[in-house]
XYZ file of N, CA, C and O in Angstrom:
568
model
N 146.989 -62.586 -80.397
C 146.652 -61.189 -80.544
C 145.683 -60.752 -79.455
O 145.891 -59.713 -78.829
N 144.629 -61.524 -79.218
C 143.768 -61.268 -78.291
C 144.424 -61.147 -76.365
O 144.198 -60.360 -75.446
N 144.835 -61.740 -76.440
C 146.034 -61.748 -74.777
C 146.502 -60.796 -75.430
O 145.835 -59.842 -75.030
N 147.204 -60.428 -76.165
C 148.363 -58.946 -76.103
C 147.620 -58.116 -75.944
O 148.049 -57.168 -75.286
N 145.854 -58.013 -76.548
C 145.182 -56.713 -76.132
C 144.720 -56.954 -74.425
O 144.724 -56.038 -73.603
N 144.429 -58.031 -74.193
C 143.886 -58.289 -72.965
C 144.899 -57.880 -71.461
O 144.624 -57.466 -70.334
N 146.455 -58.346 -72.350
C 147.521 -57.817 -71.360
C 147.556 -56.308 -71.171
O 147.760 -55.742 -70.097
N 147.306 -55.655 -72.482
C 147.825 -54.213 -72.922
C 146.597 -53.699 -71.721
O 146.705 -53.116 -70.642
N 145.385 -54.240 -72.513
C 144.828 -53.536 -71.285
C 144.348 -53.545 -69.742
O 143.911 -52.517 -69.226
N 144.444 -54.652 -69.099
C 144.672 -55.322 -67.704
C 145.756 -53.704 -67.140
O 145.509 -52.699 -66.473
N 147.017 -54.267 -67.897
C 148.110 -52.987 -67.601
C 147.355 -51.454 -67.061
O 147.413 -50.920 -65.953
N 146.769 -51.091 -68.098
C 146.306 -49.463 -68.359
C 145.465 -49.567 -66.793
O 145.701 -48.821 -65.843
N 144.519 -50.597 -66.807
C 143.317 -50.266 -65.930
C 144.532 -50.475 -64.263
O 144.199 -49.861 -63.250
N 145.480 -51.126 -64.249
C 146.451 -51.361 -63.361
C 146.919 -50.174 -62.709
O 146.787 -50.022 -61.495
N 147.565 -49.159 -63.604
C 148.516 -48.021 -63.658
C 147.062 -47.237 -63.670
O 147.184 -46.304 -62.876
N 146.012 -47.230 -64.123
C 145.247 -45.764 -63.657
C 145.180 -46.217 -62.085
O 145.807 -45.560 -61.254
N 144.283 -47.532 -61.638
C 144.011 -47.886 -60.135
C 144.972 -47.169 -59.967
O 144.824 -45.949 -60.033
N 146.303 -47.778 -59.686
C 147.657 -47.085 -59.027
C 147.318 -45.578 -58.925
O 147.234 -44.969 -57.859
N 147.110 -44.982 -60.306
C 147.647 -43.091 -60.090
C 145.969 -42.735 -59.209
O 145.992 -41.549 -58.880
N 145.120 -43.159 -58.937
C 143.830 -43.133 -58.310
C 144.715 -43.257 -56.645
O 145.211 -42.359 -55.967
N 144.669 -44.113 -56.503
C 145.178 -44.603 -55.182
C 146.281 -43.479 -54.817
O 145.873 -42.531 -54.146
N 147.614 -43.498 -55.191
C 148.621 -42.398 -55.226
C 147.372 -40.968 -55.057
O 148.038 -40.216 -54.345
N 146.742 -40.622 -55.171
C 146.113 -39.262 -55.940
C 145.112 -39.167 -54.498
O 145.012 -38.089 -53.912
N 144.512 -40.203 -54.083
C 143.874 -40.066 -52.833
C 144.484 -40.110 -51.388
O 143.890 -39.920 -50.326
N 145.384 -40.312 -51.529
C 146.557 -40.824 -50.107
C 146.849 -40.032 -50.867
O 146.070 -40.402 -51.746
N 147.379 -39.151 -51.322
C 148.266 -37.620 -51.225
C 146.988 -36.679 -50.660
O 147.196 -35.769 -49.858
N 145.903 -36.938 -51.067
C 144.925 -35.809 -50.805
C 144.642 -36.024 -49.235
O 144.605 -35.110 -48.411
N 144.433 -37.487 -48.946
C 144.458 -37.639 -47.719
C 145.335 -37.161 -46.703
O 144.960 -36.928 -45.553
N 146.877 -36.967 -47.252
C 147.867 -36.302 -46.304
C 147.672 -35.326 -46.502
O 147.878 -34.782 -45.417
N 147.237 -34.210 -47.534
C 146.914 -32.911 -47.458
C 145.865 -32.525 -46.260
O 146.026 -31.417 -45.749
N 144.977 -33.218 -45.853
C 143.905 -32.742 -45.155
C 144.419 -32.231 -43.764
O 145.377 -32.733 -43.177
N 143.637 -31.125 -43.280
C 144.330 -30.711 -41.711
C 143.682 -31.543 -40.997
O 142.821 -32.395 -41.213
N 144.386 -31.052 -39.869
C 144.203 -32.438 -38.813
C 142.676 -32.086 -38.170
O 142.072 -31.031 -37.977
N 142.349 -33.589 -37.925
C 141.254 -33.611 -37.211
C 141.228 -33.002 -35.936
O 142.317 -32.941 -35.365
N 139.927 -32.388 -35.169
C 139.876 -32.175 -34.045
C 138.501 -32.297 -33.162
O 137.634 -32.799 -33.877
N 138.202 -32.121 -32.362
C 136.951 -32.518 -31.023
C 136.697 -31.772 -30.370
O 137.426 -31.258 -29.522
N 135.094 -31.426 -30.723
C 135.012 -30.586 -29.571
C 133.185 -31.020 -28.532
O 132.096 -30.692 -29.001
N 133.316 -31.640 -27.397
C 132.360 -32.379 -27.349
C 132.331 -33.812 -27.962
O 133.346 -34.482 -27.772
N 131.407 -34.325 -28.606
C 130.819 -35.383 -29.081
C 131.321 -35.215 -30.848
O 131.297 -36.198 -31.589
N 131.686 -34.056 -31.258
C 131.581 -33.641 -32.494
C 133.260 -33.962 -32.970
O 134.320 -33.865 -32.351
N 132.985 -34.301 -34.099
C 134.768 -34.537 -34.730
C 134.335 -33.338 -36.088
O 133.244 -33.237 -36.649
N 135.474 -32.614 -36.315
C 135.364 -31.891 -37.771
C 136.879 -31.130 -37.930
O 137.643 -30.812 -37.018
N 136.975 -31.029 -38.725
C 138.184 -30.348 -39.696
C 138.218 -29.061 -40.378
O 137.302 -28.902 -41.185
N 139.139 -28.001 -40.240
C 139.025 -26.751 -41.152
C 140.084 -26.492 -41.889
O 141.219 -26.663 -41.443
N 139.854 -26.054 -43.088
C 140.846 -25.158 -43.885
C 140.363 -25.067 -45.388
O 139.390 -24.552 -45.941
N 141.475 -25.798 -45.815
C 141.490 -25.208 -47.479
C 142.424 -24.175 -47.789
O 142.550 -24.109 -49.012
N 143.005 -23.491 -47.296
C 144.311 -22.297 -47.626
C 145.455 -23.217 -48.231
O 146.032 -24.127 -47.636
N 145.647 -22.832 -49.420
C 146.332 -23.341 -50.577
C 145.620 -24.655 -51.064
O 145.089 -25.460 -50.298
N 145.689 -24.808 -52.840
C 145.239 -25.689 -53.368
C 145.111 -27.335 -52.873
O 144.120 -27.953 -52.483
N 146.250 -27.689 -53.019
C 146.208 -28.969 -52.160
C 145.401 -29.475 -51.229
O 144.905 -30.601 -51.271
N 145.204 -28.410 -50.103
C 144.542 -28.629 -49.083
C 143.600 -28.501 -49.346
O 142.923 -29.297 -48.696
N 142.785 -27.706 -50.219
C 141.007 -27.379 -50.829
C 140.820 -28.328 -51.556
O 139.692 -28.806 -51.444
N 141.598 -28.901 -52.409
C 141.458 -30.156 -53.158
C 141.033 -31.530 -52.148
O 139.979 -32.166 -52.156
N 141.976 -31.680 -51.488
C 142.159 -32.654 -50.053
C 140.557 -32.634 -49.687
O 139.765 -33.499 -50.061
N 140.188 -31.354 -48.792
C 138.523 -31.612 -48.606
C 137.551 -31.445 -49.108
O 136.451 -31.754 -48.650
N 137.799 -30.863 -50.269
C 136.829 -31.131 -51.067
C 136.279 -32.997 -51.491
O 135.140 -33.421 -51.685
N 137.332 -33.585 -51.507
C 137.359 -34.952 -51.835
C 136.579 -35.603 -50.691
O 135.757 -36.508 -50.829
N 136.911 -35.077 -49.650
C 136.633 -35.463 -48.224
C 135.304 -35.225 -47.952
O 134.587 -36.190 -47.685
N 134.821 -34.044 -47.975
C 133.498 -33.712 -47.776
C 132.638 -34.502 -47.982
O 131.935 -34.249 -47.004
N 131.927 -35.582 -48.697
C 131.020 -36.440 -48.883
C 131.058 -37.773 -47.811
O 130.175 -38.621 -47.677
N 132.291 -37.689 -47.132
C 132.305 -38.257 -45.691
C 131.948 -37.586 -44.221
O 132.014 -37.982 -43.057
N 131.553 -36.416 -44.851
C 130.980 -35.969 -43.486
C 129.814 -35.740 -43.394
O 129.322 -35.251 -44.410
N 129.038 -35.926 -42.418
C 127.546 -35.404 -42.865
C 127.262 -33.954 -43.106
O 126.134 -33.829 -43.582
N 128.038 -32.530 -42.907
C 128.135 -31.399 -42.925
C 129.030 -30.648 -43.224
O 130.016 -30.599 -42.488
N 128.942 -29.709 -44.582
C 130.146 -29.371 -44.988
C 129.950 -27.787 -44.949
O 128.982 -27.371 -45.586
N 130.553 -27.072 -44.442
C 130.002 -25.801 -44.469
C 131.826 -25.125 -45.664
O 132.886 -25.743 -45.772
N 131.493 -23.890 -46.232
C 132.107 -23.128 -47.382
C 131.528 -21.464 -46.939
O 130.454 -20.996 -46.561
N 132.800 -20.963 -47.207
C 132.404 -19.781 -46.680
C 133.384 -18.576 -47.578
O 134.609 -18.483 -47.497
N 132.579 -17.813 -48.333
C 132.700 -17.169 -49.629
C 132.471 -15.382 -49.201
O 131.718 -14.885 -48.363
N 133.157 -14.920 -49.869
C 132.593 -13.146 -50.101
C 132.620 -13.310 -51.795
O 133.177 -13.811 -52.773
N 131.713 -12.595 -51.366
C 131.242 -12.094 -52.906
C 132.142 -10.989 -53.486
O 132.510 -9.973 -52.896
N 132.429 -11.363 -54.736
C 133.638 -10.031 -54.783
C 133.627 -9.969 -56.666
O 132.828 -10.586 -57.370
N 134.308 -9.409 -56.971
C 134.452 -9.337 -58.981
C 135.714 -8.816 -58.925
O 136.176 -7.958 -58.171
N 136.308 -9.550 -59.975
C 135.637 -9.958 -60.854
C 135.187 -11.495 -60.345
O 134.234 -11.851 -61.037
N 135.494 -12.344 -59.534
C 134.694 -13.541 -59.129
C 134.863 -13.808 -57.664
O 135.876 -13.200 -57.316
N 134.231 -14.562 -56.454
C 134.290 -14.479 -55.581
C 135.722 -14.959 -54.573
O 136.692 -15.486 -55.117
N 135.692 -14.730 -53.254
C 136.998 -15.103 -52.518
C 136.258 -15.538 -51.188
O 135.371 -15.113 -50.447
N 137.325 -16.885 -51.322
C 137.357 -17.440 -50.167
C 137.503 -16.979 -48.955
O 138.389 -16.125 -48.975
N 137.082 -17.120 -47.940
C 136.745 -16.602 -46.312
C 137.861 -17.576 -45.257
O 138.008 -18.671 -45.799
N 138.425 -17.514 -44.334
C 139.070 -18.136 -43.276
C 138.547 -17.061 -42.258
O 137.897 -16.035 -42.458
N 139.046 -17.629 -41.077
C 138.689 -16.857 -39.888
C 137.249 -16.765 -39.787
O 136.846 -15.614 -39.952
N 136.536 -17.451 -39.611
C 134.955 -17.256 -39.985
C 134.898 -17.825 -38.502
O 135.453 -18.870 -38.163
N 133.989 -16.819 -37.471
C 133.988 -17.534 -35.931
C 132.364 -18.464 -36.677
O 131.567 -17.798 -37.338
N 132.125 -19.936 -36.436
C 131.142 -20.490 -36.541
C 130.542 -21.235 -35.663
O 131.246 -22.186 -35.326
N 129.308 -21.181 -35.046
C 128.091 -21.412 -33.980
C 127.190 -22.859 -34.819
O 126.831 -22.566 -35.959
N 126.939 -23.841 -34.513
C 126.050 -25.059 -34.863
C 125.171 -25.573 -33.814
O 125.538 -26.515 -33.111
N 124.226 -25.107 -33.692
C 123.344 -25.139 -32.492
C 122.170 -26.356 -33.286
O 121.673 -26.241 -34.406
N 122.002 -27.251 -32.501
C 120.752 -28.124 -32.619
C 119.512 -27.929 -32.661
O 119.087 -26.774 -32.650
N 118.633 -29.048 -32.720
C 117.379 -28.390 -32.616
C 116.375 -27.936 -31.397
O 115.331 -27.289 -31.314
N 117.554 -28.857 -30.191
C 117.036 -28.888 -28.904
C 117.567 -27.295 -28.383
O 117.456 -27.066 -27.179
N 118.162 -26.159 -29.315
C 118.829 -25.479 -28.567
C 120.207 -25.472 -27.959
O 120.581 -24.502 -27.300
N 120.967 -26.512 -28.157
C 122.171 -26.623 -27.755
C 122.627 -26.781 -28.409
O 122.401 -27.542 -29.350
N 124.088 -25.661 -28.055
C 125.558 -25.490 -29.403
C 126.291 -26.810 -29.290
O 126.802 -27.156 -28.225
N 126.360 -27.768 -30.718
C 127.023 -28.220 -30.452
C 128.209 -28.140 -31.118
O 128.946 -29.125 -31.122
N 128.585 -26.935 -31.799
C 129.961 -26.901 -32.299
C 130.051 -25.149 -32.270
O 129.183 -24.347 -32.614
N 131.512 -24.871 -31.695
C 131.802 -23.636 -31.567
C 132.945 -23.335 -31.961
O 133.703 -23.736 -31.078
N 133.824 -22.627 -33.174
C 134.821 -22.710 -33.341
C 135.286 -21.268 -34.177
O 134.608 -20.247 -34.065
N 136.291 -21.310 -34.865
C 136.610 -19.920 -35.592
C 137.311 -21.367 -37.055
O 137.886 -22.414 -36.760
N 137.019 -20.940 -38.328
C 137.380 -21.408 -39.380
C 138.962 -21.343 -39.506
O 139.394 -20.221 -39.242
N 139.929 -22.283 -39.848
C 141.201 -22.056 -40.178
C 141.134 -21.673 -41.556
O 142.186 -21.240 -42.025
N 139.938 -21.745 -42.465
C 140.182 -21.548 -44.296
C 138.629 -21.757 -44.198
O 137.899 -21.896 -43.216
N 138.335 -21.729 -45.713
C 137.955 -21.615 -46.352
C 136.439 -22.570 -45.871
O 135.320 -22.117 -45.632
N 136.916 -24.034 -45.844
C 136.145 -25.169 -45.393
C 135.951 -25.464 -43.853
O 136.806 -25.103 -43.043
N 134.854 -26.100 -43.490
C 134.610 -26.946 -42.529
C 133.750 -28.093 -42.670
O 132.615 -28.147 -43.143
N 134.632 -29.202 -42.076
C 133.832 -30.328 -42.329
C 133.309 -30.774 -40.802
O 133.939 -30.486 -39.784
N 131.893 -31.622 -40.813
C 132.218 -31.851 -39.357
C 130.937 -33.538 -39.375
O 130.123 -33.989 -40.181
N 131.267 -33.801 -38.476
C 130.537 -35.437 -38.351
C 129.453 -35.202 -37.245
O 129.532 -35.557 -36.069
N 128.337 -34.477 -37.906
C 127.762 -34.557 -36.629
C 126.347 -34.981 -36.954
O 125.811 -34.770 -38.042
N 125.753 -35.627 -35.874
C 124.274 -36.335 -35.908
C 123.196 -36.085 -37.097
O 123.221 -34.965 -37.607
N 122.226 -37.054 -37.598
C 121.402 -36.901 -38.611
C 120.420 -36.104 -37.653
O 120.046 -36.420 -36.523
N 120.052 -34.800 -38.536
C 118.619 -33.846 -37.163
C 118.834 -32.738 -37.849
O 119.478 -32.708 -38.898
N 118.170 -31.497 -37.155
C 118.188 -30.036 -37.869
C 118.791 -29.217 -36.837
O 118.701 -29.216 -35.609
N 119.449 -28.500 -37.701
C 120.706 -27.226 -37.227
C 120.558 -26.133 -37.537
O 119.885 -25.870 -38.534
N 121.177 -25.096 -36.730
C 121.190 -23.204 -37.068
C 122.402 -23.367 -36.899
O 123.016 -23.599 -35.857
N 122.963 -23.177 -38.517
C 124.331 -22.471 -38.572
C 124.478 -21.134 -38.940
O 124.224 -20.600 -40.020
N 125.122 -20.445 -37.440
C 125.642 -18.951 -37.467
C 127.019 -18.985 -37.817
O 127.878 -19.651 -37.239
N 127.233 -18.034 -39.054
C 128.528 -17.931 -39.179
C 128.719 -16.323 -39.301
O 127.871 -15.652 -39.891
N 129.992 -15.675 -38.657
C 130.440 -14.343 -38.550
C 131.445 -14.150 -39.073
O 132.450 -14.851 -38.951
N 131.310 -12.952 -39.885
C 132.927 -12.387 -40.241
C 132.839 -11.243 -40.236
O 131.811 -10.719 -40.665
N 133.963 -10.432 -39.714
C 133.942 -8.942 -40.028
C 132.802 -8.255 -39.217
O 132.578 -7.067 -39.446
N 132.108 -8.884 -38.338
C 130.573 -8.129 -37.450
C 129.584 -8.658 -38.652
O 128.420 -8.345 -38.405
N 129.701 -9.214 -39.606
C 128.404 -9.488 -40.107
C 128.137 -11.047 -40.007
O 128.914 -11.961 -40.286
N 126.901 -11.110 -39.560
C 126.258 -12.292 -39.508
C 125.129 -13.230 -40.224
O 123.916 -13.027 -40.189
N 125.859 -14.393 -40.935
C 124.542 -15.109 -41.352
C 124.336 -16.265 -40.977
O 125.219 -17.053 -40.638
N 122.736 -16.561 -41.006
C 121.884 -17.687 -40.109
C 121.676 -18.706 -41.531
O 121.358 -18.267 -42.636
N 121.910 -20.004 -41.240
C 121.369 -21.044 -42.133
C 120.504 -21.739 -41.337
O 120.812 -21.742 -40.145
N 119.316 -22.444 -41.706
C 118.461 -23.780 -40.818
C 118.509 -24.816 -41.857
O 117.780 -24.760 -42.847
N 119.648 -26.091 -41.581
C 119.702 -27.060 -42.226
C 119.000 -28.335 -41.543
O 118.753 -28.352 -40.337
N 118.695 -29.407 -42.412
C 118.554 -30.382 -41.725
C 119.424 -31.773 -42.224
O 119.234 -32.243 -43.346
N 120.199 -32.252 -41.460
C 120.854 -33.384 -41.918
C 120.919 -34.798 -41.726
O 121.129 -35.416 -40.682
N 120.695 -35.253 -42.961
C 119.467 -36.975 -42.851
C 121.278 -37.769 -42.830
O 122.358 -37.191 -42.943
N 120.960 -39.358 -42.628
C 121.766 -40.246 -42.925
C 121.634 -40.282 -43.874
O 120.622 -40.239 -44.573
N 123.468 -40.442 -44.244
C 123.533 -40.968 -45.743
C 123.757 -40.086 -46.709
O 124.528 -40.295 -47.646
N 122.896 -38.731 -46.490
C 123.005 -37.562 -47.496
C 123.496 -36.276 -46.814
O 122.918 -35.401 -46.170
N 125.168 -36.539 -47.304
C 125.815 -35.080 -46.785
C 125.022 -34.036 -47.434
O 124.444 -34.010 -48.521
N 125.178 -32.931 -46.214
C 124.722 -31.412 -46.946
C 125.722 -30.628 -46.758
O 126.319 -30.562 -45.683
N 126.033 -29.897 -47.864
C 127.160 -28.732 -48.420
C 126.383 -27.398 -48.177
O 125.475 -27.118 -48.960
N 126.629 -26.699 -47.320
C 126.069 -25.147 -47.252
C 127.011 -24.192 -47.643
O 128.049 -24.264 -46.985
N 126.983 -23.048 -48.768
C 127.633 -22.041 -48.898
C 127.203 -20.849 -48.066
O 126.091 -20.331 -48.164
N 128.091 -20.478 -47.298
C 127.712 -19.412 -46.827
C 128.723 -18.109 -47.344
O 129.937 -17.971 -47.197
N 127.414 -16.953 -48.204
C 128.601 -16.026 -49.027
C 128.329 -14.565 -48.447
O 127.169 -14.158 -48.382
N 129.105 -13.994 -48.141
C 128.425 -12.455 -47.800
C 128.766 -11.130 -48.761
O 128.269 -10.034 -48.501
């Protein structure tokens, strides 16, 4: 009796691993493609579920996750096209790009940053600082 529970459940913990694994390698093929600009590697989107799901999962592998929101009601909406500026602390941009969606992820150095992000002519300033080890998630909502 004891092996039939021990089999029964070996099995279960088997078939969840499996649908875990399946569930991350799908999210992983959802993600848009990586790209470079400089020294910097990062990724944009999120337009349709899958793909927001995809980096959302992802995000805690990057050291910088930027989200970019309007405020709206009855609850808020997601932003794409967001032109975004990541300037260091020495003064130099090191990431310059326009958002494909919603998200941006990006791998860039532990130190402190001014993230400018624009949409529509309006502009907002963040001053983050980003340590090893501990991604930071910034919403930026207008």
């Amino acid at each position: 009796m004891k092996r039939t529970k021990l089999t029964v459940m070996s099995a279960l913990v088997a078939v969840n691993m499996l649908s875990l694994g399946s569930a991350f390698a799908m999210s992983s093929d959802s993600l848009p493609p990586m790209k470079t600009q400089g020294s910097i590697s990062y990724l944009t989107g999120g337009v349709g579920k899958d793909e927001a799901e995809a980096i959302k999962l992802a995000a805690p592998k990057y050291p910088l996750s930027l989200e970019f929101v309007q405020h709206a009601k009855p609850k808020n909406e997601f932003l794409a096209n967001v032109d975004v500026t990541i300037v260091d602390q020495a003064g130099a941009t090191v990431l310059k790009t326009v958002s494909d969606g919603p998200f941006l992820l990006a791998k860039v150095p532990h130190g402190r940053y001014t993230v400018m992000a624009e949409v529509n002519g309006k502009t907002k300033t963040m001053h983050t600082t980003v340590a090893a080890h501990n991604p930071k998630h910034l919403v930026v909502v207008w």
